[in-house]
Coordinates of C-alpha atoms in Angstrom, one line a residue:
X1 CA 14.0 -3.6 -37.8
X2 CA 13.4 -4.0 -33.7
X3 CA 12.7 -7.0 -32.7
X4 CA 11.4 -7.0 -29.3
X5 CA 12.1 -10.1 -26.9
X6 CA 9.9 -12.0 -25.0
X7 CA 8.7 -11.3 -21.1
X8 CA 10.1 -12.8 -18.4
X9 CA 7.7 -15.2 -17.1
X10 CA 5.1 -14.1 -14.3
X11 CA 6.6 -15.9 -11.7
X12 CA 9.2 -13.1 -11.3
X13 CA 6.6 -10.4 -10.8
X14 CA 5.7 -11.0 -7.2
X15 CA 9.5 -10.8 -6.4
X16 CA 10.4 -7.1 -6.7
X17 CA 8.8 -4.9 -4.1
X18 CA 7.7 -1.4 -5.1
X19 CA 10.6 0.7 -3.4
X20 CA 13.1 -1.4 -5.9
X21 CA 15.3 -0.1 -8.8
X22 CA 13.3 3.2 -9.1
X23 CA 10.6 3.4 -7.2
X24 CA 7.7 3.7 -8.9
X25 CA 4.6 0.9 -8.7
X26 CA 2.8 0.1 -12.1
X27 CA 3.5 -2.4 -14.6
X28 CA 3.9 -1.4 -18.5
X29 CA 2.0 -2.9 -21.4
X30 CA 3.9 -2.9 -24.7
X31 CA 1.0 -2.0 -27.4
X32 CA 0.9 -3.9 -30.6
X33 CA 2.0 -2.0 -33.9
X34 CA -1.3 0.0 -34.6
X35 CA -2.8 1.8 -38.0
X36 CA -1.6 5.2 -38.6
X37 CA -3.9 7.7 -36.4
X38 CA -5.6 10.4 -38.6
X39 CA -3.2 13.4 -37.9
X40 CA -2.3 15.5 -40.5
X41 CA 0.3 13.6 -42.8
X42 CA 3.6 14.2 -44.1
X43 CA 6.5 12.1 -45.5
X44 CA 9.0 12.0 -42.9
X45 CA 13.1 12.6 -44.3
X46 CA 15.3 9.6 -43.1
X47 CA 18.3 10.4 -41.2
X48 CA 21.6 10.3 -43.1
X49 CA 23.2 6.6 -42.3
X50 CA 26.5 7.8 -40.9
X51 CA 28.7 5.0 -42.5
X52 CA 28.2 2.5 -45.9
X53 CA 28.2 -0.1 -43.7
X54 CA 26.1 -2.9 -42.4
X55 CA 24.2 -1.8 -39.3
X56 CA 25.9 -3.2 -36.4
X57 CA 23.4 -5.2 -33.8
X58 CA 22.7 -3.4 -30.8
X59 CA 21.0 -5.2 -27.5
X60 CA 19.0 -2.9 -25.5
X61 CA 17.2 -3.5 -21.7
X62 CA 15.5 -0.4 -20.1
X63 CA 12.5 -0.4 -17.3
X64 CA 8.8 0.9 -18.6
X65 CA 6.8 3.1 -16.2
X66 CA 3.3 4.0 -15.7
X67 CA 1.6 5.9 -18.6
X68 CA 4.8 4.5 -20.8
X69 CA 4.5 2.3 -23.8
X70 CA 6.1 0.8 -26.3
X71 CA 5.5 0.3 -30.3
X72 CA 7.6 -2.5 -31.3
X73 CA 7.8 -2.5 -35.1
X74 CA 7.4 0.9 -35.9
X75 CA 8.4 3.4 -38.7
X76 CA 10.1 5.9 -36.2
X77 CA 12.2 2.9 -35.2
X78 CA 13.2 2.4 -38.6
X79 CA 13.9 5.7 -38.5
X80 CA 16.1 6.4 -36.2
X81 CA 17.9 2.1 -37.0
X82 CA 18.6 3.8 -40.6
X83 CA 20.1 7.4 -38.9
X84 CA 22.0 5.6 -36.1
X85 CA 23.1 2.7 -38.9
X86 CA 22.3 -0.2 -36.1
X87 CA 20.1 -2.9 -35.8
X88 CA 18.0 -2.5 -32.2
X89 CA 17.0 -5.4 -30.5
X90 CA 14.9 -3.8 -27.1
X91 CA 13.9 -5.7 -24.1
X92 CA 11.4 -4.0 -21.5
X93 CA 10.5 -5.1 -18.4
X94 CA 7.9 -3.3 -16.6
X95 CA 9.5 -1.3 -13.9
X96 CA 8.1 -3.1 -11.1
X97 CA 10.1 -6.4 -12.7
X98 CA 12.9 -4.5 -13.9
X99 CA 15.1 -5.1 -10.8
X100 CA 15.3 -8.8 -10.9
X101 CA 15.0 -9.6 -14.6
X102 CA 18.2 -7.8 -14.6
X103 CA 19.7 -9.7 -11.9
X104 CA 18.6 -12.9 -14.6
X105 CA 20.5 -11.2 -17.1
X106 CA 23.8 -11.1 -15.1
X107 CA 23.6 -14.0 -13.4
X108 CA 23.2 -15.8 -17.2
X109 CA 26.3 -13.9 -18.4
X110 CA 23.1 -12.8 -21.4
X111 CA 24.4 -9.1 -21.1
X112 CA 23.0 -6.7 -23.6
X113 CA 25.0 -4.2 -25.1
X114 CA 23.5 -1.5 -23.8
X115 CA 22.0 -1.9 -19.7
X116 CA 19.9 1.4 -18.6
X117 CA 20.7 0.6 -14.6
X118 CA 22.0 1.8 -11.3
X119 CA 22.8 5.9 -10.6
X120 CA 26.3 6.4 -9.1
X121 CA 24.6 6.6 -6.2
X122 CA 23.0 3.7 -5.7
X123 CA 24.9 0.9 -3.8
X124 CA 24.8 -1.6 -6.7
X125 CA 26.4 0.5 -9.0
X126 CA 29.9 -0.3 -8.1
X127 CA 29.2 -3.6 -7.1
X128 CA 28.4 -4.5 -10.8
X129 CA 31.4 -2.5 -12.1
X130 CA 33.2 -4.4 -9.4
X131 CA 31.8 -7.8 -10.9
X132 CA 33.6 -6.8 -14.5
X133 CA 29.6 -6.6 -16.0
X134 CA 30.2 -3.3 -17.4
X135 CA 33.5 -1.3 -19.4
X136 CA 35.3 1.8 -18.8
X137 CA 34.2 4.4 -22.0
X138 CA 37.6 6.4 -21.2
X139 CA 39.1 5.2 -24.4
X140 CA 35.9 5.7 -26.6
X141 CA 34.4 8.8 -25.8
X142 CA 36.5 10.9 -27.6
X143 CA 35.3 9.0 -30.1
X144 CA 32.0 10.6 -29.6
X145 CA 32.6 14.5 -28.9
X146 CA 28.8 15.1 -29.8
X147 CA 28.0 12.8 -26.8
X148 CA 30.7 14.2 -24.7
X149 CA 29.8 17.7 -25.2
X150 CA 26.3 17.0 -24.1
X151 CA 27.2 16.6 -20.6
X152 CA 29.3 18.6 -18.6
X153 CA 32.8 17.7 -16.8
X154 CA 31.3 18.0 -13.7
X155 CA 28.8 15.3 -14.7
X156 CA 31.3 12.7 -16.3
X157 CA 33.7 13.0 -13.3
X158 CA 31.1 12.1 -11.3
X159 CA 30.9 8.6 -13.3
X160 CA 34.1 7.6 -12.0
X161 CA 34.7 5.0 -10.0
X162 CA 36.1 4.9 -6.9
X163 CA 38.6 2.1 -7.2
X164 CA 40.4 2.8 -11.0
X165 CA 39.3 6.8 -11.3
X166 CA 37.5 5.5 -14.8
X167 CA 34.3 6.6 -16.6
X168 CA 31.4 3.5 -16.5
X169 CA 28.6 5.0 -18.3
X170 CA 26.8 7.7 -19.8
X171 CA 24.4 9.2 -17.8
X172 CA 20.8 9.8 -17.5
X173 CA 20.0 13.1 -15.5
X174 CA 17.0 13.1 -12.8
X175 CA 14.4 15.8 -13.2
X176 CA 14.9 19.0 -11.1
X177 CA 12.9 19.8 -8.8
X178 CA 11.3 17.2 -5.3
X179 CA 8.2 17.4 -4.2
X180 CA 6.3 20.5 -3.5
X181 CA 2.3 21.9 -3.1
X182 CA -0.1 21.7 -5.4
X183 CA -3.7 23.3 -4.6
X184 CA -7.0 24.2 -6.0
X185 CA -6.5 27.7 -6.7
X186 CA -10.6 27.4 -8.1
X187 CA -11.6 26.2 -4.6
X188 CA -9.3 28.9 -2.5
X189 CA -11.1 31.3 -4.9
X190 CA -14.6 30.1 -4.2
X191 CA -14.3 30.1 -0.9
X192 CA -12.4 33.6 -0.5
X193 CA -9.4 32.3 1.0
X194 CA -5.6 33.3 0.0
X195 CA -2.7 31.0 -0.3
X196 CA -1.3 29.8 2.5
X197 CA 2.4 31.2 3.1
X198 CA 2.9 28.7 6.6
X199 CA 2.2 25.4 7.8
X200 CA -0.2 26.8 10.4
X201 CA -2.4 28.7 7.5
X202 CA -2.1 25.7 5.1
X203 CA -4.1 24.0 8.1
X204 CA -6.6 26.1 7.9
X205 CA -7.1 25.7 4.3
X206 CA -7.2 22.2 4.6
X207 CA -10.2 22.8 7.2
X208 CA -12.0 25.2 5.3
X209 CA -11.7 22.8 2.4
X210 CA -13.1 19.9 4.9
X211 CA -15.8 22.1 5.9
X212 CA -17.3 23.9 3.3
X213 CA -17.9 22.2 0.1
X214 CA -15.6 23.4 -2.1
X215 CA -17.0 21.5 -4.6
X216 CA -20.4 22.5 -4.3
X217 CA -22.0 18.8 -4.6
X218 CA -23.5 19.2 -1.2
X219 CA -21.6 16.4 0.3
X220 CA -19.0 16.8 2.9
X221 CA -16.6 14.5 1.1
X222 CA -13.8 16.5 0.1
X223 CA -10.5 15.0 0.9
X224 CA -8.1 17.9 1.9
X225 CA -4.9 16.9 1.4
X226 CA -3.3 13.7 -0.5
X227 CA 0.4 12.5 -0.5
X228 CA 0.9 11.7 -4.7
X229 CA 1.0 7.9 -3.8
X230 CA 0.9 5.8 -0.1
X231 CA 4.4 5.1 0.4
X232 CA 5.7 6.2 3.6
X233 CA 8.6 8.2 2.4
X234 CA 6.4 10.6 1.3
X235 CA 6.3 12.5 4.7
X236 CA 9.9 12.9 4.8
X237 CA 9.1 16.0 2.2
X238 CA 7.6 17.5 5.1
X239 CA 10.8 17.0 7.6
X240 CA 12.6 20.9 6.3
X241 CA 9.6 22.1 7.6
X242 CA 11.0 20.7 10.7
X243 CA 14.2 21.6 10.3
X244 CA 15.5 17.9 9.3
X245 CA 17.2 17.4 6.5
X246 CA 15.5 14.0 5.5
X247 CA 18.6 12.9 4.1
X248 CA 22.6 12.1 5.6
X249 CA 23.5 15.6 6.6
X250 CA 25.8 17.2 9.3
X251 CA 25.0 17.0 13.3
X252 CA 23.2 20.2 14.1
X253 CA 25.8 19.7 17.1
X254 CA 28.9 18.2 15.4
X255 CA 29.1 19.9 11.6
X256 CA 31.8 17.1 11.5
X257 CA 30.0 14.0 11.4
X258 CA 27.1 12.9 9.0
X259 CA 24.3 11.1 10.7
X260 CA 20.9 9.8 8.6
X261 CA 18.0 12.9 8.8
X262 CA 14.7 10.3 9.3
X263 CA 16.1 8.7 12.8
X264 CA 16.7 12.0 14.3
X265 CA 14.7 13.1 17.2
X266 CA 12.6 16.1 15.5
X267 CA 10.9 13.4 13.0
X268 CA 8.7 12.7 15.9
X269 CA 7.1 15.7 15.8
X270 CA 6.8 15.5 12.1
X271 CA 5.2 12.1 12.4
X272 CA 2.6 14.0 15.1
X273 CA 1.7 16.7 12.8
X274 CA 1.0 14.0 10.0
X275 CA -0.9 11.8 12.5
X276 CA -3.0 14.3 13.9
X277 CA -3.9 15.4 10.2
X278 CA -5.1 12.3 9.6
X279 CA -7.0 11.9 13.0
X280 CA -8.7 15.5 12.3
X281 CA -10.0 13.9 8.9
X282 CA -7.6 16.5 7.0
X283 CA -5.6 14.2 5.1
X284 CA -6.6 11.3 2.6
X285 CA -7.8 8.1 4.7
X286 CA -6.0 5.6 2.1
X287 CA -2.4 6.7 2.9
X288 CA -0.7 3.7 3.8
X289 CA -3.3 1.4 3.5
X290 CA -5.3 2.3 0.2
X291 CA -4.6 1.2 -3.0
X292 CA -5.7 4.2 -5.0
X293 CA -3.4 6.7 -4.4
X294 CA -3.6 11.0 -4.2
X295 CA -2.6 11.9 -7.9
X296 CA -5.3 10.1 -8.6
X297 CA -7.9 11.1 -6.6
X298 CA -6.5 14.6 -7.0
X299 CA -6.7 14.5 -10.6
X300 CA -10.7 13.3 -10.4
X301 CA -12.0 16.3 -8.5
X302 CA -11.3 15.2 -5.3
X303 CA -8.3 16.6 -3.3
X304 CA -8.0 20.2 -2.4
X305 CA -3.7 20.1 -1.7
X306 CA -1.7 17.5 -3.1
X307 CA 1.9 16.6 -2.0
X308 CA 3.7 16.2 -5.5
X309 CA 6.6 16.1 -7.5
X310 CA 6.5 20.1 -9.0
X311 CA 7.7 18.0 -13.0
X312 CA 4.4 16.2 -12.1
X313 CA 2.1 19.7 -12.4
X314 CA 2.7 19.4 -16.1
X315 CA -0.2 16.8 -16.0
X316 CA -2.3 18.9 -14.4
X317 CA -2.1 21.9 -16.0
X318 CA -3.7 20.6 -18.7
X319 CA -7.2 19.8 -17.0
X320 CA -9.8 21.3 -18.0
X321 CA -12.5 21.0 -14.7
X322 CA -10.4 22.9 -12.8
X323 CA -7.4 25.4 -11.5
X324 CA -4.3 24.1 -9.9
X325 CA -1.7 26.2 -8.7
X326 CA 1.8 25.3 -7.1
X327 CA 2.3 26.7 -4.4
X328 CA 5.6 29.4 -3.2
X329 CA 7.7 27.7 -0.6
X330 CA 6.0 27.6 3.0
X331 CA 7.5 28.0 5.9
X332 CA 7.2 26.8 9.6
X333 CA 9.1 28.0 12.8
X334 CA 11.2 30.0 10.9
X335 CA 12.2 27.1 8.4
X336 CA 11.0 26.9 4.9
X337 CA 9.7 24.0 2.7
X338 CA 13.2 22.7 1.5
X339 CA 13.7 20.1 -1.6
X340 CA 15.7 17.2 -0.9
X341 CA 18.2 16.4 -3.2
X342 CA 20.7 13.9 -3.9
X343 CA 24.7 14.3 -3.7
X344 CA 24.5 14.3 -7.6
X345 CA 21.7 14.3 -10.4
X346 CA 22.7 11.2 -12.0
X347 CA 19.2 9.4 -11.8
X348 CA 20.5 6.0 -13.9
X349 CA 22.8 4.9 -16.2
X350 CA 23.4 3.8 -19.7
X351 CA 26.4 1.1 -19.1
X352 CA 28.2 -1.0 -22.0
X353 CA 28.7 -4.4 -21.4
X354 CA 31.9 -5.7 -21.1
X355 CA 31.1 -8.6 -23.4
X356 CA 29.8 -6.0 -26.3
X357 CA 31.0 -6.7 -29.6
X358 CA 30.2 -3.0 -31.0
X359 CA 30.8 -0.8 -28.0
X360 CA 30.9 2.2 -30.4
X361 CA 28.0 1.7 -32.0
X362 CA 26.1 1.3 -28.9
X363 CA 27.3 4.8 -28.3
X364 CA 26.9 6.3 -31.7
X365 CA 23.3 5.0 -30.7
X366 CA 23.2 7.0 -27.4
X367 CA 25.1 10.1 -29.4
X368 CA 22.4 10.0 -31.9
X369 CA 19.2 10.0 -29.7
X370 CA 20.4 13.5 -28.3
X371 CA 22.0 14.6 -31.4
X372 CA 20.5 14.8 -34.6
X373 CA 17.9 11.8 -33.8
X374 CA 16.8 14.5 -30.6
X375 CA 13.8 15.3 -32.1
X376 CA 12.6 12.2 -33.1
X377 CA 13.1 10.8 -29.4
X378 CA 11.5 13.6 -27.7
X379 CA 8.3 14.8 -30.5
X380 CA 8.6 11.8 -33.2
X381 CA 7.8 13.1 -36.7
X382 CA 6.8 16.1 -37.9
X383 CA 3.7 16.3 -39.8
X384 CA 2.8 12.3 -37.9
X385 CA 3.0 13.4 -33.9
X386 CA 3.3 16.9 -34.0
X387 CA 3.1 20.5 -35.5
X388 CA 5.4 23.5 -35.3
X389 CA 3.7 26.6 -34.2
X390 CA 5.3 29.7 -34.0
X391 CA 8.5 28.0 -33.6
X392 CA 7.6 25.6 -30.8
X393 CA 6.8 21.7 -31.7
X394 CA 3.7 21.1 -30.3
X395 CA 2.8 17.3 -29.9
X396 CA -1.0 16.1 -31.5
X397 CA -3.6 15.0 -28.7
X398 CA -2.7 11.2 -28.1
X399 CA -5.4 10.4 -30.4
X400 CA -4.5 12.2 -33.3
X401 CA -1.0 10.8 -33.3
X402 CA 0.4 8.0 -35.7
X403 CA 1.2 5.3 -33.5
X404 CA 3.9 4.1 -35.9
X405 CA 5.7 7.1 -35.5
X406 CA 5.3 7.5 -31.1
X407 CA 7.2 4.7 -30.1
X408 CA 10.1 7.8 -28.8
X409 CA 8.9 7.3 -25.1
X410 CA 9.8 3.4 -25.0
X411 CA 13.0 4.0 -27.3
X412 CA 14.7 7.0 -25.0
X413 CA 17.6 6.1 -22.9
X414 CA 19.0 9.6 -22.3
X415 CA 18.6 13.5 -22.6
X416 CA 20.9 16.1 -23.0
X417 CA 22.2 18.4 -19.6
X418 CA 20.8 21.6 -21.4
X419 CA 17.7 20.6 -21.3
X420 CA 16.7 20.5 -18.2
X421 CA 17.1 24.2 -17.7
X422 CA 15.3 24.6 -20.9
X423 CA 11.3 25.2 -21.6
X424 CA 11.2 22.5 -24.0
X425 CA 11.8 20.2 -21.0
X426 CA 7.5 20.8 -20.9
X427 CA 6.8 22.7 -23.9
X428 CA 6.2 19.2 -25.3
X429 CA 3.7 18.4 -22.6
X430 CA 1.9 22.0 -21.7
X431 CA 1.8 25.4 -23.8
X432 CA 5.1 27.3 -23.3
X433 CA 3.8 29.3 -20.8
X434 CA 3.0 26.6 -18.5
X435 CA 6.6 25.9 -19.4
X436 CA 8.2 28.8 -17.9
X437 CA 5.5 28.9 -15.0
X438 CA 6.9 25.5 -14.0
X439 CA 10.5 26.6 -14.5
X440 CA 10.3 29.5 -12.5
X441 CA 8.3 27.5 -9.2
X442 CA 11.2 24.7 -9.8
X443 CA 14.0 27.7 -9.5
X444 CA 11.6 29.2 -6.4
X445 CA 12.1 25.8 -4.6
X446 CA 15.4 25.0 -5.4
X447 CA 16.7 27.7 -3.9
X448 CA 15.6 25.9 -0.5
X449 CA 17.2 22.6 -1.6
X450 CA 18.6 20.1 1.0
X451 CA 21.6 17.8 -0.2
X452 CA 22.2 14.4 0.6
X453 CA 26.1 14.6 1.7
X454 CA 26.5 10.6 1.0
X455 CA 29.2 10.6 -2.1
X456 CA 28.9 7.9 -4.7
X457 CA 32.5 7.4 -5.1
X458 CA 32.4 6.1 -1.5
X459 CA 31.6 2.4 -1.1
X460 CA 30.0 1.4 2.6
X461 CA 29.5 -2.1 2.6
X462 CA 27.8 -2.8 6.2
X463 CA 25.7 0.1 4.7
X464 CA 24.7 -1.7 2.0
X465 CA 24.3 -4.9 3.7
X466 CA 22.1 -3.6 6.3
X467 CA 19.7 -1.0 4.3
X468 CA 16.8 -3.1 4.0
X469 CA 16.7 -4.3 7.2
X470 CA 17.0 -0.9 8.8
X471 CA 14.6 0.9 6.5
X472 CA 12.2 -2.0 7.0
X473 CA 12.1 -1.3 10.8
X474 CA 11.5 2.7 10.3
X475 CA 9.0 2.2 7.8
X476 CA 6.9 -0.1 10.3
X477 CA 7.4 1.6 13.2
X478 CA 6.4 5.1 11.7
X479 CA 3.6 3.6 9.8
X480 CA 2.2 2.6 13.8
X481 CA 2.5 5.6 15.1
X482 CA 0.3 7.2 11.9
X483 CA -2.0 4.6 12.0
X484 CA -2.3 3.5 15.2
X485 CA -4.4 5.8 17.6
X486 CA -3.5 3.3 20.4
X487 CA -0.1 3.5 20.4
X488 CA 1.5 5.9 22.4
X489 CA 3.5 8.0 19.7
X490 CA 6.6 9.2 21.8
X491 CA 7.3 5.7 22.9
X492 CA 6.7 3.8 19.6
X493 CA 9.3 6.3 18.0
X494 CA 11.8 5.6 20.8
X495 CA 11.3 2.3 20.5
X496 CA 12.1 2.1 16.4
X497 CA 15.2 4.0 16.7
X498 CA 16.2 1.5 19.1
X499 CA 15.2 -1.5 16.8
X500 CA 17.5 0.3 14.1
X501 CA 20.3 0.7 16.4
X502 CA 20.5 -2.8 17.1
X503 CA 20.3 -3.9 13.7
X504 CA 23.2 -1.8 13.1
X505 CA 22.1 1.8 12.7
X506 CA 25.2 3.5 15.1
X507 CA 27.5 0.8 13.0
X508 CA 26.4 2.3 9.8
X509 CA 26.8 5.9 11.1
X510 CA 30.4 5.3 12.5
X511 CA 31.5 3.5 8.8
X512 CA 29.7 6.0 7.1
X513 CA 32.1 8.6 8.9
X514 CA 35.3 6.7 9.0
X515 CA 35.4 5.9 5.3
X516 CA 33.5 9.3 3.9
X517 CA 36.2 11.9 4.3
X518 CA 34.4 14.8 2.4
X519 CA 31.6 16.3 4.4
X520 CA 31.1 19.4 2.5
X521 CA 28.3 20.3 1.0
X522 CA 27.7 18.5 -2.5
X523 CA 26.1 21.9 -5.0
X524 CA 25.9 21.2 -8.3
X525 CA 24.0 23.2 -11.4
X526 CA 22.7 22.2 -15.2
X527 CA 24.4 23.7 -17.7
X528 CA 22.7 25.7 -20.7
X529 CA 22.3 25.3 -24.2

């Protein structure tokens, strides 16, 4: 049986700031064990227990994030205890927390087995392997073919570290796809527009949709065009447009040397465009400085365009009052609307301790979930969470589904490479032709993606040392010039990249250079069932 752990106490919430671990901004709740829903009922199979032995304990911490929650004490736990034959003992900070109640756990030496953390390229990753937290899985993954099989080479080599060329962890791949359009196909219908195809027409939507009620509730309340939450960053989708990659890329006048895309000298005319949206009422009023944020108000009826991740569409698809559409790539000056991607889609990882006492059942755990335990991760059980119709598993509405058997959201640690190329990706969210919809716009935009050259298995500790400091400057001074109708916009930019500079901005470009040898372009695809 799970047995769930205690929260940290409160007093570490208000230390973790909302750009942390992963980025996203809402606590979790962990739900109590609830009464079977009334879904249509069937007697779930148990997995075969793989040994006749006792079931090893297993230790588990992993982040929850918004619309996530756990079931502690439930019969799909039991389940998947019995197939794996372990004893699971989870711990789940809300993501917002996650960040530091980690940092407890190692400073403690209170390792679980089992730590869902850092992607290769993040600067802590190394730094922990460095500390001897976590163990090299070289000598026990062909222990697990199942689990090695699931990922290709490409993917494992990219585990390695850069100091002893071994394997730390077994990976947790990010969503394809970056942000991209999402509009009100029912509004662009009512009021006989077409879809834009530039930057200088999607203007002109926004307007008519300022204008002209799209709505039809006689008010002239419409909000145009939302970013999905009121971070900064978000603009940087925008950059391609521009033609900046908003990530470390080569010099459009030195192919040899990577500088860092959001302090080049074009961003200011990105941060214009955005500014003058927002002076010319075009874009939502709360970005930046609201605290309800565009998926939201998008979601509710009130946005015409939203600014979105494309894997987000899935969640509104489904809604009922009205059409959304994403949008093909647009283009700019010549440049299209270009995804930015990272160096390699490792989003976190699942790393061992180095104090484990079973590190093979900890991954005879992880082989399981995206083995023969895959179904019960991703759908739960048959007959309790969902059907299958014409050979698809389609999940129960959320209040037709036996709690005690949907706790596979708060359990999952990992998913398998294939199926990210794969319509089941959604099919368990949206109708399988919402699936392939989404699959084929994803496969539209990537084909515009721009790579972050930084390599994980380079370490760059002034980098590291500096980051916050440097991205806290940019993200003030940009903020001014969007907010700020005072301010004069050329000179507030100049002025920021001169702040970064001297806090070590040049320094950072000139290590990042010395000690990065590669500058090719990182390419890298999923590979199919």
């Amino acid at each position: 049986m799970i047995r769930i752990r205690k929260s940290l106490p409160v007093l570490l919430t208000g230390m973790v700031a909302s750009s942390l671990l992963y980025g996203c901004t809402a606590p979790e709740t962990k739900a109590p064990a609830a009464a079977p829903a009334t879904a249509p009922a069937a007697t779930p199979t148990p997995p075969t227990t793989p040994a006749n032995t006792a079931p090893a304990k297993i230790s588990v911490m992993k982040p929850l994030y918004p619309g996530h929650v756990f079931y502690p004490d439930s019969e799909l736990e039991k389940l998947l205890e019995k197939g794996a034959n372990v004893e699971l003992t989870y711990e789940t900070p809300p993501n917002t927390e996650y960040k530091t109640a980690l940092n407890v756990k190692l400073a403690g030496g209170d390792i679980p087995d089992i730590v869902n953390t850092f992607s290769p390229g993040d600067t802590e990753h190394n730094a922990l392997i460095a500390q001897g937290a976590f163990r090299p899985l070289d000598d026990l993954l062909p222990k697990f073919p199942k689990l090695k099989a699931s990922f290709s080479d490409s993917i494992w080599n990219m585990l390695k570290n850069p100091v002893d060329g071994k394997i730390y962890g077994v990976p947790w791949l990010r969503d394809r796809g970056g942000t991209g359009i999402v509009i009100r196909k029912d509004w662009l219908e009512k009021l006989g527009l077409q879809e834009p195809k530039t930057l200088t027409e999607l203007v002109e939507v926004l307007k008519a949709f300022r204008d002209k009620d799209p709505d039809g509730n006689g008010k002239q309340d419409t909000i145009p065009l939302a970013f999905k939450d009121n971070q900064l960053p978000n603009i940087y989708a925008l950059l391609p447009l521009f033609g900046i990659n908003p990530a470390w890329a080569p010099d459009a006048k030195d192919p040899n040397k990577l500088v860092n895309g959001v302090t080049q000298p074009a961003v200011l005319d990105a941060l214009k465009f955005v500014r003058q949206l927002r002076q010319d009422g075009l874009l939502d009023q709360d970005y930046l400085v609201g605290k309800t944020i565009g998926f939201d108000k998008f979601k509710s009826g009130q946005v015409g365009v939203l600014l979105t991740g494309l894997g987000d569409y899935r969640q509104l698809a489904i809604l009922t009052t009205m059409k959304a559409e994403i949008l093909d790539p647009i283009e700019h000056n010549g440049k299209k609307w270009g995804l930015s991607m990272p160096s390699i889609p490792i989003s976190r990882t699942n790393q061992i301790s180095a104090k484990s006492k079973n590190p093979e059942a900890a991954l005879r755990y992880l082989e399981y979930q995206i083995t023969e335990g895959f179904d019960n991760i991703q759908y739960g059980v048959e007959g309790k969470t969902y059907n299958v119709v014409n050979g698809i598993k389609t999940p129960f509405a959320d209040d037709k589904k036996d709690k005690l058997y949907n706790t596979n959201v708060g359990l999952e640690l990992l998913q398998p490479e294939w199926l990210f190329v794969d319509t089941e990706k959604y099919t368990k969210f949206v109708s399988k032709d919402i699936a392939q919809y989404m699959i084929k716009k994803i496969d539209e935009y990537e084909k515009y993606s721009m790579f972050d050259y930084l390599r994980p298995n380079v370490d760059f500790p002034y980098r590291t040392e500096t980051s916050v400091q440097q991205t806290q400057i940019l993200t003030e001074g940009y903020s001014k010039v969007l907010l700020d109708t005072n301010v004069d916009a050329g000179k507030m930019f100049d002025e920021t990249i001169a702040k970064w500079k001297a806090a070590g901005g040049d320094k950072v470009t000139d290590e990042v250079n010395k000690l990065q040898k590669d500058k090719s372009a990182p390419s890298y695809t999923y590979k199919k069932k």
